[in-house]
Amino acid sequence: MDFLKSAVASAISKGPAFGYTFGDRVDLNDSIWTLHNGTKREDGSKCSIFSFDITANKSRLPLARNALRKLRTLRHPGVVKILDTVETETYIYIATERLSPLSWHVKRKSLTEETTKWGLHNIAKTVKFINADATSIHGCIRPASIFFSESGEWKLGGFDALSSVKEDDSILPTYGSLIPDAGRYMAPEISKAGWEIIKQNPTHAVDAYNYGVLIFEVFNGSYHSSDQLSQMKSIPPSMHQSYKRLLNPNPKSRMSVGQFLDQGKRIGGFFQTPVIQVTDDIENLGLKADDERNELLSKLDEVADDFPADFFKMKVLPELLKSVEFGGGGAKVFSTVMQIGQKLSDDEYETQITPVVVRLFANPDRAIRVCLLDNFPLMIDHLSQKLVNDKIFPQMVTGFTDVAPVVREQTVKAVLTVVPKLSDRVVNGELLRHLAKTANDEQPGIRTNTTICLGKIARNLGASSRAKVLAAAFSRSLRDPFVHARNAALLALAATADLFSEDDCATKLLPIMCPSLVDKEKLIRDQAQKSVDIYIVRIRKFAASMPDTVLPPPNLATGGSATSPRMGTPSNDNSGAGWAGWAISSFTNKLASTSGQMQSNSATNGAADQRSSSVPPTTTSSSKPPVPLASKPGMLLHSSKSAASTPTLTSPDPVTAFDDEAEEFNDDWGGFGDDDSKGQEEEDAWGTPVISKPATTSYDDKGEPDFAGWLAAQSSGKKTTKNPLPKGLAKPSASSSKTTRPVIGGRASTTGSATTRKVVVPPKKEAKKEQPKANEEEEEGWGDAW
């Protein structure tokens, strides 16, 4: 084989340029030609090459040259298509379309009856053309002269002895005996009188007899002699009568192949099969009426298994595409195209179907557009991302704003198919803009489908804007008057719960879902319950992983120099005072070690007993001031260590302890943490809080303000100068001549060495009991601090 290839290549190099490359050799019996698979050098397309070695087979050179000449001049759809030829003194090469010998399939008996009839029908049409229109005799009708094309059609070759009866020097009478294995296929009259007798007989006589032998061989698998021809068991019964007439020993009474063809095409004839009818009608598909076209397509579906797969690719598919694009084939034809397209390779699909699909998307016909969108799932895998993103989608988006609702709806549905092929910029830009319009469409079905679409493409959206877009879209759908639109929003929220943060779930999504729990439709209420449960479970799981508090430990707040105050522990039983029970027990636990009763100071003004409960108690002791235990609201303050100056306490009444009517709290909790970090001349009057110690431990004021002393002095009209008042608690001085600046949150502005504070007091509620004037001033100071 390698030697043959090298010899062929050497011969080509010495002769005229031949733009084809030889491949594997194909077995071809009963022929003067050697058949090779080949490729065209220019584009790599497949072909077949018939080669004839003149030096090795010089006696049959007239037959080879006759075949070369006839192939160049004879053109018919049933004849082997010639691509190129070259002839030198040593060889003849004929390049044709890619072929495979029919004899392979005959020997294997791999042909079905319907396929065999279809092939015989094609050969009969070609022989009729040669005998009647070309007034010629083929003289070599046999399986070795018939080939399968790439489309699976039977093509006639073997034109070695093709002769015209009008020629005086016709090749058949002179060289007919040189045809390989001529005796086996020879007609009876030629066996008796030789090839010269053909001039006296009808033109069709030789070819009709050979065609009858062909029928026997393709149905039986082999043919050895004329004695077998009477065995018609394998031949279809409908052909028997005409088959006998083809083999009539008398050439003048012999039926022509043309007559055999007409006989078979009659109503109920052996050539009236769905396969043959489809083949004849498919070429005129674009000219047929709608009912005829629909009938043909239904037949095409029925006989799909009888046709070679390549026939659909090479013959049926191009005709269907032309019918869709130019012949008004419509949706049904395009659906058939998609079914055939599933059997194509990616290269075949890109070559045959993709260009037509791109052109059809630019077609303004709404029926074509809907058909394309319906079949998008079948074609999307064969289309490249660049093609979809740059050419198809820009044409597709016109459907979002089409006046026909069916086009808008099909366009929304097609988004699910096309979105994996789109770039992130297109998805998060143009596509979302169009979906925002269809989400407010006048058709409730389109609004519903848009919500479903958003839920299914949620993971294709950009992570930065996804939560915002989905929350806005689903919130809009939950207010939709159409019940199925609301249901779609709840389903979408349940399906996309994992795409939202826990904060969004709790603060944005649950609030918009909760109204659906009391929707008028039970369908919505049930689905809302399921969706809300999904979010609640997720939020609970997240909350369980959160820390108990983000506030710093008390020992950190005090610089770690003291022990943190003991707080009460929430009680799990139900015997307490409800939700406030733990706070009350904490308050009472602090005072558990104190006995006796509070002694009011008789030396002070009697109005002291009527002060607000938020004002600290006063004492007459002048030894050391009380020390605040904590700078946070709600912490208890203890007085000094002396038994003489320590008031006796009783457990507070839970009712009066939380009397909101008696106190007014400012919501500005941050005032206690302000740090005078701008270099004021005064020291921070609040200092660092000191943690409480047992009663046996002495108290050190550590520079803390004397609250009790100050309050007692205010009641008796005296001034306390041991410790300055805290910032924000100093009363305004009416006689001050310095520049006055307002104090907010307990801070004062300093000018020179003297400071004047102006207290901004929020408005207070009107108390139930009228308080003394001195007490009102004290309450104003607390209100400012809080």
XYZ file of N, CA and C in Angstrom, residues 358-481:
372
model
N -29.587 32.488 12.586
C -29.226 33.894 12.787
C -30.057 34.789 11.870
N -30.233 34.376 10.632
C -31.036 35.181 9.688
C -32.516 35.187 10.086
N -33.000 34.069 10.616
C -34.409 34.005 10.989
C -34.726 34.900 12.191
N -33.783 35.093 13.107
C -34.035 35.977 14.237
C -34.199 37.428 13.791
N -33.636 37.769 12.654
C -33.816 39.110 12.116
C -35.100 39.237 11.307
N -35.809 38.131 11.124
C -37.056 38.138 10.358
C -38.166 38.759 11.200
N -38.922 39.719 10.676
C -39.978 40.363 11.478
C -41.236 39.512 11.641
N -41.306 38.373 10.989
C -42.482 37.517 11.078
C -42.624 36.986 12.504
N -43.773 37.292 13.142
C -43.970 36.873 14.532
C -44.068 35.356 14.659
N -44.666 34.706 13.671
C -44.781 33.247 13.733
C -43.399 32.600 13.731
N -42.495 33.150 12.927
C -41.125 32.630 12.896
C -40.446 32.863 14.237
N -40.657 34.054 14.823
C -40.011 34.366 16.096
C -40.495 33.421 17.204
N -41.791 33.211 17.283
C -42.324 32.304 18.303
C -41.799 30.892 18.093
N -41.702 30.485 16.835
C -41.182 29.151 16.531
C -39.721 29.030 16.966
N -38.940 30.061 16.718
C -37.538 30.043 17.131
C -37.416 29.956 18.648
N -38.232 30.745 19.364
C -38.159 30.748 20.823
C -38.610 29.419 21.407
N -39.615 28.798 20.783
C -40.075 27.494 21.269
C -38.989 26.429 21.129
N -38.212 26.522 20.069
C -37.196 25.497 19.793
C -35.811 25.894 20.269
N -35.724 26.993 21.027
C -34.427 27.449 21.514
C -33.694 26.383 22.330
N -34.383 25.641 23.201
C -33.648 24.626 23.970
C -32.964 23.572 23.110
N -33.506 23.302 21.904
C -32.905 22.287 21.039
C -31.654 22.791 20.331
N -31.533 24.098 20.164
C -30.415 24.623 19.381
C -29.344 25.318 20.219
N -29.651 25.632 21.474
C -28.738 26.473 22.245
C -27.385 25.819 22.464
N -27.335 24.499 22.603
C -26.059 23.829 22.852
C -25.141 23.863 21.640
N -25.708 24.085 20.474
C -24.901 24.112 19.249
C -24.436 25.529 18.896
N -24.875 26.519 19.661
C -24.545 27.905 19.359
C -23.459 28.386 20.313
N -22.487 29.089 19.782
C -21.391 29.586 20.608
C -21.856 30.768 21.448
N -21.142 31.017 22.550
C -21.505 32.121 23.430
C -21.364 33.465 22.725
N -20.339 33.619 21.934
C -20.136 34.878 21.215
C -21.267 35.124 20.226
N -21.695 34.078 19.540
C -22.768 34.229 18.556
C -24.072 34.628 19.241
N -24.382 33.986 20.352
C -25.621 34.303 21.069
C -25.564 35.713 21.632
N -24.451 36.066 22.235
C -24.328 37.353 22.911
C -24.299 38.522 21.934
N -23.654 38.342 20.779
C -23.432 39.454 19.855
C -24.460 39.543 18.728
N -25.035 38.426 18.312
C -25.915 38.451 17.144
C -27.358 38.055 17.439
N -27.541 37.018 18.229
C -28.902 36.519 18.444
C -29.636 37.332 19.511
N -29.006 37.587 20.664
C -29.702 38.290 21.737
C -30.112 39.712 21.350
N -29.276 40.492 20.654
C -29.741 41.825 20.239
C -31.000 41.790 19.379
N -31.199 40.718 18.606
C -32.426 40.582 17.839
C -33.563 40.040 18.710
N -33.206 39.238 19.672
C -34.212 38.602 20.524
C -34.909 39.609 21.436
N -34.210 40.639 21.899
C -34.778 41.553 22.889
C -35.936 42.363 22.328
N -36.079 42.440 21.014
C -37.227 43.156 20.460
C -38.536 42.491 20.863
N -38.484 41.216 21.219
C -39.693 40.518 21.639
C -40.218 40.975 22.985
N -39.375 41.592 23.835
C -39.836 42.064 25.137
C -40.851 43.197 25.006
N -40.766 43.963 23.936
C -41.644 45.123 23.755
C -42.601 44.931 22.591
N -42.738 43.712 22.098
C -43.635 43.473 20.970
C -45.079 43.685 21.409
N -45.915 44.122 20.443
C -47.314 44.391 20.773
C -48.102 43.101 20.982
N -47.623 41.998 20.449
C -48.319 40.717 20.610
C -47.925 40.087 21.941
N -48.890 39.826 22.827
C -48.545 39.238 24.133
C -47.834 37.894 24.026
N -48.189 37.087 23.009
C -47.572 35.763 22.907
C -46.078 35.872 22.636
N -45.676 36.898 21.903
C -44.253 37.091 21.634
C -43.532 37.515 22.905
N -44.147 38.408 23.673
C -43.518 38.839 24.921
C -43.381 37.672 25.895
N -44.427 36.869 25.980
C -44.390 35.744 26.916
C -43.344 34.713 26.516
N -43.270 34.378 25.235
C -42.277 33.400 24.789
C -40.858 33.951 24.951
N -40.700 35.257 24.807
C -39.375 35.854 24.994
C -38.937 35.738 26.449
N -39.857 35.974 27.378
C -39.530 35.837 28.806
C -39.148 34.395 29.118
N -39.904 33.439 28.578
C -39.592 32.033 28.834
C -38.234 31.644 28.259
N -37.883 32.220 27.105
C -36.615 31.870 26.461
C -35.410 32.398 27.226
N -35.623 33.331 28.155
C -34.506 33.871 28.937
C -33.809 32.764 29.713
N -34.579 31.817 30.235
C -33.981 30.723 31.004
C -33.001 29.927 30.159
N -33.285 29.813 28.873
C -32.413 29.043 27.990
C -31.185 29.845 27.573
N -31.372 31.131 27.324
C -30.296 31.918 26.730
C -29.352 32.514 27.765
N -29.784 32.645 29.026
C -28.971 33.375 30.012
C -27.605 32.746 30.268
N -27.426 31.409 30.215
C -26.065 30.883 30.424
C -25.071 31.292 29.341
N -25.581 31.715 28.184
C -24.696 32.092 27.084
C -24.437 33.601 27.032
N -25.003 34.363 27.971
C -24.857 35.806 27.956
C -23.746 36.246 28.900
N -23.129 37.359 28.588
C -22.087 37.914 29.453
C -22.718 38.538 30.688
N -21.918 38.713 31.751
C -22.425 39.312 32.987
C -22.910 40.738 32.754
N -22.245 41.449 31.871
C -22.657 42.832 31.600
C -24.049 42.882 30.976
N -24.326 41.980 30.070
C -25.641 41.953 29.425
C -26.712 41.498 30.413
N -26.399 40.482 31.223
C -27.388 39.958 32.167
C -27.772 41.011 33.187
N -26.782 41.691 33.787
C -27.050 42.661 34.843
C -27.409 44.040 34.323
N -27.368 44.219 33.019
C -27.714 45.502 32.426
C -28.976 45.430 31.599
N -28.797 45.106 30.331
C -29.912 45.154 29.392
C -31.017 44.160 29.739
N -30.645 42.943 30.116
C -31.660 41.937 30.400
C -32.527 42.339 31.584
N -31.922 42.821 32.668
C -32.710 43.218 33.835
C -33.612 44.407 33.529
N -33.174 45.303 32.662
C -34.032 46.429 32.294
C -35.292 45.938 31.575
N -35.129 44.976 30.708
C -36.289 44.455 29.986
C -37.198 43.650 30.914
N -36.623 42.899 31.830
C -37.443 42.126 32.767
C -38.186 43.052 33.731
N -37.606 44.201 34.028
C -38.310 45.163 34.876
C -39.577 45.670 34.190
N -39.556 45.752 32.864
C -40.744 46.187 32.126
C -41.791 45.075 32.080
N -41.363 43.859 31.804
C -42.335 42.766 31.740
C -42.885 42.429 33.129
N -42.173 42.797 34.195
C -42.699 42.570 35.545
C -43.907 43.450 35.823
N -44.084 44.513 35.039
C -45.244 45.403 35.164
C -46.129 45.328 33.926
N -46.070 44.216 33.215
C -46.840 44.060 31.991
C -48.330 44.036 32.315
N -49.114 44.436 31.318
C -50.569 44.445 31.517
C -51.144 43.032 31.579
N -50.417 42.056 31.030
C -50.879 40.676 31.061
C -50.416 40.001 32.352
N -51.346 39.494 33.166
C -50.930 38.885 34.439
C -50.046 37.659 34.248
N -50.279 36.909 33.172
C -49.435 35.735 32.930
C -47.992 36.107 32.667
N -47.773 37.217 31.978
C -46.405 37.663 31.694
C -45.739 38.133 32.977
N -46.497 38.823 33.835
C -45.919 39.248 35.123
C -45.529 38.030 35.956
N -46.388 37.032 35.956
C -46.098 35.819 36.728
C -44.862 35.116 36.196
N -44.783 34.963 34.886
C -43.632 34.282 34.294
C -42.344 35.065 34.505
N -42.448 36.382 34.557
C -41.251 37.188 34.831
C -40.729 36.918 36.241
N -41.642 36.806 37.203
C -41.226 36.494 38.576
C -40.567 35.120 38.648
N -41.181 34.152 37.979
C -40.586 32.807 37.950
C -39.216 32.843 37.295
N -39.114 33.604 36.215
C -37.844 33.719 35.500
C -36.764 34.316 36.396
N -37.095 35.373 37.127
C -36.113 35.999 38.015
C -35.657 35.025 39.107
N -36.591 34.254 39.612
C -36.211 33.283 40.638
C -35.252 32.227 40.116
N -35.432 31.829 38.846
C -34.591 30.771 38.301
C -33.241 31.281 37.804
N -33.146 32.558 37.418
C -31.862 33.086 36.965
C -31.156 33.861 38.070
N -31.658 33.766 39.303
C -31.103 34.564 40.395
C -29.609 34.343 40.566
N -29.155 33.113 40.405
C -27.737 32.803 40.609
C -26.871 33.294 39.459
N -27.467 33.736 38.370
C -26.698 34.308 37.274
C -26.522 35.816 37.414
N -27.208 36.406 38.384
C -27.105 37.848 38.578
C -25.849 38.184 39.369
N -25.405 39.422 39.263
C -24.225 39.865 39.976
C -24.444 39.855 41.482
N -23.450 39.394 42.217
C -23.595 39.259 43.669
C -23.793 40.608 44.358
N -23.264 41.684 43.779
C -23.340 42.987 44.428
C -24.754 43.567 44.394
N -25.497 43.294 43.336
C -26.834 43.884 43.191
C -27.953 42.859 43.258
N -27.611 41.598 43.405
C -28.611 40.540 43.330
C -29.687 40.686 44.401
N -29.276 40.854 45.654
C -30.249 40.913 46.742
C -31.192 42.102 46.582
N -30.650 43.234 46.173
C -31.466 44.428 46.002
C -32.479 44.250 44.877
N -32.040 43.691 43.767
C -32.926 43.499 42.611
C -34.035 42.510 42.950
N -33.669 41.378 43.527
C -34.668 40.356 43.818
C -35.662 40.826 44.865
N -35.171 41.494 45.903
C -36.083 41.968 46.948
C -37.099 42.948 46.379
N -36.644 43.850 45.518
C -37.566 44.821 44.917
C -38.571 44.134 43.998
N -38.095 43.185 43.184
C -38.990 42.502 42.240
C -40.019 41.646 42.971
N -39.585 40.871 43.962
C -40.518 39.997 44.668
C -41.481 40.800 45.536
N -41.006 41.915 46.081
C -41.899 42.769 46.868
C -43.020 43.304 45.987
N -42.672 43.684 44.765
C -43.698 44.157 43.822
C -44.682 43.040 43.488
N -44.199 41.834 43.277
C -45.081 40.728 42.909
C -45.987 40.315 44.054
N -45.529 40.477 45.302
C -46.363 40.107 46.443
C -47.573 41.026 46.586
N -47.529 42.179 45.951
C -48.670 43.103 45.976
C -49.517 42.995 44.715
N -49.180 42.036 43.850
C -49.896 41.894 42.584
C -51.325 41.402 42.842
N -52.323 41.966 42.167
C -53.703 41.490 42.365
C -53.940 40.086 41.819
